PDB file of C-alpha atoms in Angstrom:
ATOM      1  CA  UNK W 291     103.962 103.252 130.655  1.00 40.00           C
ATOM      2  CA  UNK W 292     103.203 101.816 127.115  1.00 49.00           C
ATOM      3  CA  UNK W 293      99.442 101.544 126.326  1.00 51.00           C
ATOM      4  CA  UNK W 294      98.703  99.043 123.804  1.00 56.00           C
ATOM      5  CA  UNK W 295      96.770  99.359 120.739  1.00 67.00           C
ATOM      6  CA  UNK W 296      93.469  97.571 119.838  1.00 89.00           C
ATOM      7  CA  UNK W 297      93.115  96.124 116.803  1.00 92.00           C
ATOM      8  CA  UNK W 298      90.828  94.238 114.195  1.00 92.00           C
ATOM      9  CA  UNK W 299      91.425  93.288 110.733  1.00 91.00           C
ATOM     10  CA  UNK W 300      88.687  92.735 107.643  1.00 89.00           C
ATOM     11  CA  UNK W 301      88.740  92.321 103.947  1.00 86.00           C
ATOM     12  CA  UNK W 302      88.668  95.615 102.632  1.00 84.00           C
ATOM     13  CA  UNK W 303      89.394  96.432  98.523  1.00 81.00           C
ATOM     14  CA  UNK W 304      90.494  93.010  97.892  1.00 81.00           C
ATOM     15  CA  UNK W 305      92.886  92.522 100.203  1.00 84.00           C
ATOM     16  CA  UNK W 306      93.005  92.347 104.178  1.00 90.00           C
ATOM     17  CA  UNK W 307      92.555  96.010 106.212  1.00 90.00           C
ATOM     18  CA  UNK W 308      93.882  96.187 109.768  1.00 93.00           C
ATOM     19  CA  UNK W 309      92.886  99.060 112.035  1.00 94.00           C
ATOM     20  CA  UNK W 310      94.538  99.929 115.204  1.00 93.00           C
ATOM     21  CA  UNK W 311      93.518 102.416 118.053  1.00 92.00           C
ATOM     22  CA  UNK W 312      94.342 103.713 121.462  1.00 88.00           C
ATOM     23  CA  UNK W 313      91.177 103.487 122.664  1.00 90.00           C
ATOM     24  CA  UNK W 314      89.065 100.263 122.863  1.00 90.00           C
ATOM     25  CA  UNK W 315      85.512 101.649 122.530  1.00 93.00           C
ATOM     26  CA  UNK W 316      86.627 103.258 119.514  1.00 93.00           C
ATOM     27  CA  UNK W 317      87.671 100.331 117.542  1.00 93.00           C
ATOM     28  CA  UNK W 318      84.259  98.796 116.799  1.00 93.00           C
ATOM     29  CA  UNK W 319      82.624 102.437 114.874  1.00 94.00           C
ATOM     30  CA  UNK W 320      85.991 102.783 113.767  1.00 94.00           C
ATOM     31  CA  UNK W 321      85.388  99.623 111.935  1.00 92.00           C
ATOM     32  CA  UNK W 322      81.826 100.449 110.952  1.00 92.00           C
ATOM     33  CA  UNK W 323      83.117 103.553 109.470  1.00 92.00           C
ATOM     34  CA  UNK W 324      85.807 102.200 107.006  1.00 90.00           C
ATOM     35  CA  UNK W 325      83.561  99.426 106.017  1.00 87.00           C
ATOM     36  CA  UNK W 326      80.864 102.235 105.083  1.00 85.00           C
ATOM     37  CA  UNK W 327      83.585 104.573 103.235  1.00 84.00           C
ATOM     38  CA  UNK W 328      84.446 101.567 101.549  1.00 80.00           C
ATOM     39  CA  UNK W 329      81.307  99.594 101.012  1.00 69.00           C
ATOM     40  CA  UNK W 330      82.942  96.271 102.027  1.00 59.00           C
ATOM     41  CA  UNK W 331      79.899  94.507 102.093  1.00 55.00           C
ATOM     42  CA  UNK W 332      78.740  95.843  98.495  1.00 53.00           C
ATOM     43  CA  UNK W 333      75.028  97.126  99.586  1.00 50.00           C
ATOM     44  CA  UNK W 334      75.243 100.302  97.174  1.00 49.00           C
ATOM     45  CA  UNK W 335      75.098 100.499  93.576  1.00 52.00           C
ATOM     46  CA  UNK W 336      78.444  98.976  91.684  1.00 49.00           C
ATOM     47  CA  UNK W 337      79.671 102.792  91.575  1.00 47.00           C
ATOM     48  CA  UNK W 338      78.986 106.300  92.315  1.00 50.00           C
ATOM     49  CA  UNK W 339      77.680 105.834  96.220  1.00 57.00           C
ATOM     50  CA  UNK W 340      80.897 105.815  97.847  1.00 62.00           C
ATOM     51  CA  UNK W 341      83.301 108.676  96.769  1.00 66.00           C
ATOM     52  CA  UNK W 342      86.376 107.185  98.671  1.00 71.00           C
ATOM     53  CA  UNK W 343      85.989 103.872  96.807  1.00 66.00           C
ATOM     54  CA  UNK W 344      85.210 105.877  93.713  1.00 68.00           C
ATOM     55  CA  UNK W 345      88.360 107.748  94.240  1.00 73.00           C
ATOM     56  CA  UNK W 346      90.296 104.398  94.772  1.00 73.00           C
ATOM     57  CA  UNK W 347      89.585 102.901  91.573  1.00 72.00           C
ATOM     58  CA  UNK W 348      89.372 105.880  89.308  1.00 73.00           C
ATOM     59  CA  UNK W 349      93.104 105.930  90.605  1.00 72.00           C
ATOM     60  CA  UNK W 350      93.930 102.236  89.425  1.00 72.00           C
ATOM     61  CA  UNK W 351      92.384 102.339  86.115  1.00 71.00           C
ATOM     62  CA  UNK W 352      93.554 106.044  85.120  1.00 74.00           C
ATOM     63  CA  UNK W 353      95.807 105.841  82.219  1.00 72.00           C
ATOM     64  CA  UNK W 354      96.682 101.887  82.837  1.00 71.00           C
ATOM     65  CA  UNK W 355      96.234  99.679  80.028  1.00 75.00           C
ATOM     66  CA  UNK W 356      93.627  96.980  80.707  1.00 71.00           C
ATOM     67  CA  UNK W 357      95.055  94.365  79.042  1.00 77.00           C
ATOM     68  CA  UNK W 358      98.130  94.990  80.935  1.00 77.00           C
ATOM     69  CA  UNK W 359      98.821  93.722  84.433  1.00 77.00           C
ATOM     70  CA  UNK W 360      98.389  96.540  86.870  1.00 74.00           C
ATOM     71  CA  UNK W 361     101.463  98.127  88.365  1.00 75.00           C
ATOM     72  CA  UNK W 362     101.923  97.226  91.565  1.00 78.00           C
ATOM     73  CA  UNK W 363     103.256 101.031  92.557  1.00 82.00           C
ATOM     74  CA  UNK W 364      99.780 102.040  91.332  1.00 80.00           C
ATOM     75  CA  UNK W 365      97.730 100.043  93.271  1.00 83.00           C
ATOM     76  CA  UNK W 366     100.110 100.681  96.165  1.00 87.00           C
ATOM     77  CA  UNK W 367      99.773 104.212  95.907  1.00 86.00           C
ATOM     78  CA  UNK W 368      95.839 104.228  95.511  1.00 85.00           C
ATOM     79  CA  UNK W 369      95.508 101.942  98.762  1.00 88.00           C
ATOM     80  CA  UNK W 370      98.296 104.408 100.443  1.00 90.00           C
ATOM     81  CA  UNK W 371      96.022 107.380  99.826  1.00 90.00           C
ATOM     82  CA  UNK W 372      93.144 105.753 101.007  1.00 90.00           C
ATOM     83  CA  UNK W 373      94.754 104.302 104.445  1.00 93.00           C
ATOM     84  CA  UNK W 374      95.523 108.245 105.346  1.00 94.00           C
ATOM     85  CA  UNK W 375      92.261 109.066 103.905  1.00 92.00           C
ATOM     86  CA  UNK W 376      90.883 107.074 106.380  1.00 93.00           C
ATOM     87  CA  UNK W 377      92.834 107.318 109.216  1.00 94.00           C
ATOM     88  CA  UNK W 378      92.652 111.038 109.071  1.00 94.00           C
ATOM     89  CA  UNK W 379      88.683 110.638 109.071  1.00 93.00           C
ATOM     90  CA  UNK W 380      88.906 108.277 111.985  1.00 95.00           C
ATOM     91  CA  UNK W 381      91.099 110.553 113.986  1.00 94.00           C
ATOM     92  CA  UNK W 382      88.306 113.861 112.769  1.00 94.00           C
ATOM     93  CA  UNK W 383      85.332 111.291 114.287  1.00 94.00           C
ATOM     94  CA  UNK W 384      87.083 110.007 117.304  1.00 94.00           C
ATOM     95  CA  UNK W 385      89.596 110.469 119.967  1.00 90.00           C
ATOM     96  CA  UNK W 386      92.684 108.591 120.314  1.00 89.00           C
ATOM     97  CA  UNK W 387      95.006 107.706 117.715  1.00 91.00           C
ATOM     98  CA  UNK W 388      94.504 105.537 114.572  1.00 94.00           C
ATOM     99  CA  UNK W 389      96.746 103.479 112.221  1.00 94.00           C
ATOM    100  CA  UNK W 390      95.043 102.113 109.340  1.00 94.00           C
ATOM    101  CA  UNK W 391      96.225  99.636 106.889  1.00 94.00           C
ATOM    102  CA  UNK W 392      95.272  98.687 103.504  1.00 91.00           C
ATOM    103  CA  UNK W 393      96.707  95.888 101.843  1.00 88.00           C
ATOM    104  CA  UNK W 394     100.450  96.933 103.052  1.00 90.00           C
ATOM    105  CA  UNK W 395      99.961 100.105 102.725  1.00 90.00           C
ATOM    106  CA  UNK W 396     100.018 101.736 106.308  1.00 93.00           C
ATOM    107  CA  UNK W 397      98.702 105.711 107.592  1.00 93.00           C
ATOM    108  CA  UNK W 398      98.488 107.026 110.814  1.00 93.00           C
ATOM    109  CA  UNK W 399      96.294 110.339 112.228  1.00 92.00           C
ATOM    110  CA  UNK W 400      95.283 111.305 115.683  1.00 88.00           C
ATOM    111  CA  UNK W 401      97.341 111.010 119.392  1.00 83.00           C
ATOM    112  CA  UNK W 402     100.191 108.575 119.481  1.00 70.00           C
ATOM    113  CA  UNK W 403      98.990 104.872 119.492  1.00 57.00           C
ATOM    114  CA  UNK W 404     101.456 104.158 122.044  1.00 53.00           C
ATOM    115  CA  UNK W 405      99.550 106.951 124.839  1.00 47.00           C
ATOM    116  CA  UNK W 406     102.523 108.595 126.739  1.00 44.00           C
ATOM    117  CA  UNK W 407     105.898 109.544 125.136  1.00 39.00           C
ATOM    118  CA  UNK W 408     108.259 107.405 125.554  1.00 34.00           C
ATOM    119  CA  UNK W 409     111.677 108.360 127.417  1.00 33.00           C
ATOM    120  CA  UNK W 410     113.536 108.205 124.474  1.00 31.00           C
ATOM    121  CA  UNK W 411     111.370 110.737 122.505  1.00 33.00           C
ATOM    122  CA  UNK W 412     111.444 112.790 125.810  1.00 34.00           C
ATOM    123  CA  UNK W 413     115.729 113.260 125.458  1.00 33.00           C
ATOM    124  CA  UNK W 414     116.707 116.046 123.469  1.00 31.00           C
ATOM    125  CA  UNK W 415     120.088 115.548 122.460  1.00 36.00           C
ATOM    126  CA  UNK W 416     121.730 112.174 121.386  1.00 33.00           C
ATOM    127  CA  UNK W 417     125.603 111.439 121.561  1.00 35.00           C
ATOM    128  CA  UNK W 418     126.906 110.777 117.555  1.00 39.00           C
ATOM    129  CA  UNK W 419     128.041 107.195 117.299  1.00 42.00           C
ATOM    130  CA  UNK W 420     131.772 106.722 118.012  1.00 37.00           C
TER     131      UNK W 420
END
């Protein structure tokens, strides 16, 4: 049996954040939790309250030109990091298993998403293609 994953999706770090789980009561703080790593809703001072955002941008602006446009393996790698970042702190807070995304740039931590092993993970030895 296949258990599906919950899921929500939110602006997060200028672009859209999705955030699946195993478990549905986990989905809402697990939503509540990235938003507050990431100060989505820009409470906080512009820097220096949030050290995952901190950490996000310090890695898109470090040695990039500012007058240039921005790299897009940069930014990919900066939203990359944070997505595990996250999804390993979601999977340290709650049970189940996460999958976080951050503007294309996907991380998973915790159980298996899909809840029981499928019978193709179960065999242990596959025939080579003829």
């Amino acid at each position: 049996m296949t258990l599906l994953p919950y899921e929500a999706t939110f602006p997060a770090l200028g672009a859209r954040a999705t955030v699946l789980t195993s478990h549905p009561e986990t989905l809402l703080p697990a939503v509540e939790v990235i938003r507050a790593e990431l100060d989505v809703f820009g409470d906080s001072e512009a820097l220096g309250g949030h050290p995952m955002l901190d950490d996000f941008l310090g890695r898109l602006l470090d040695g990039v030109d500012p007058l240039e446009p921005l790299p897009v393996e940069v930014e990919f790698g900066a939203r990359s990091l944070t997505a595990q970042r996250l999804a390993d702190l979601l999977a340290e807070e709650f049970h189940g298993g996460f999958l976080v995304d951050v503007g294309g740039a996907p991380a998973v931590a915790g159980e298996s998403l899909s809840g029981e092993p499928s019978a193709v993970a179960e065999v242990s030895e596959f025939s080579p293609a003829a």
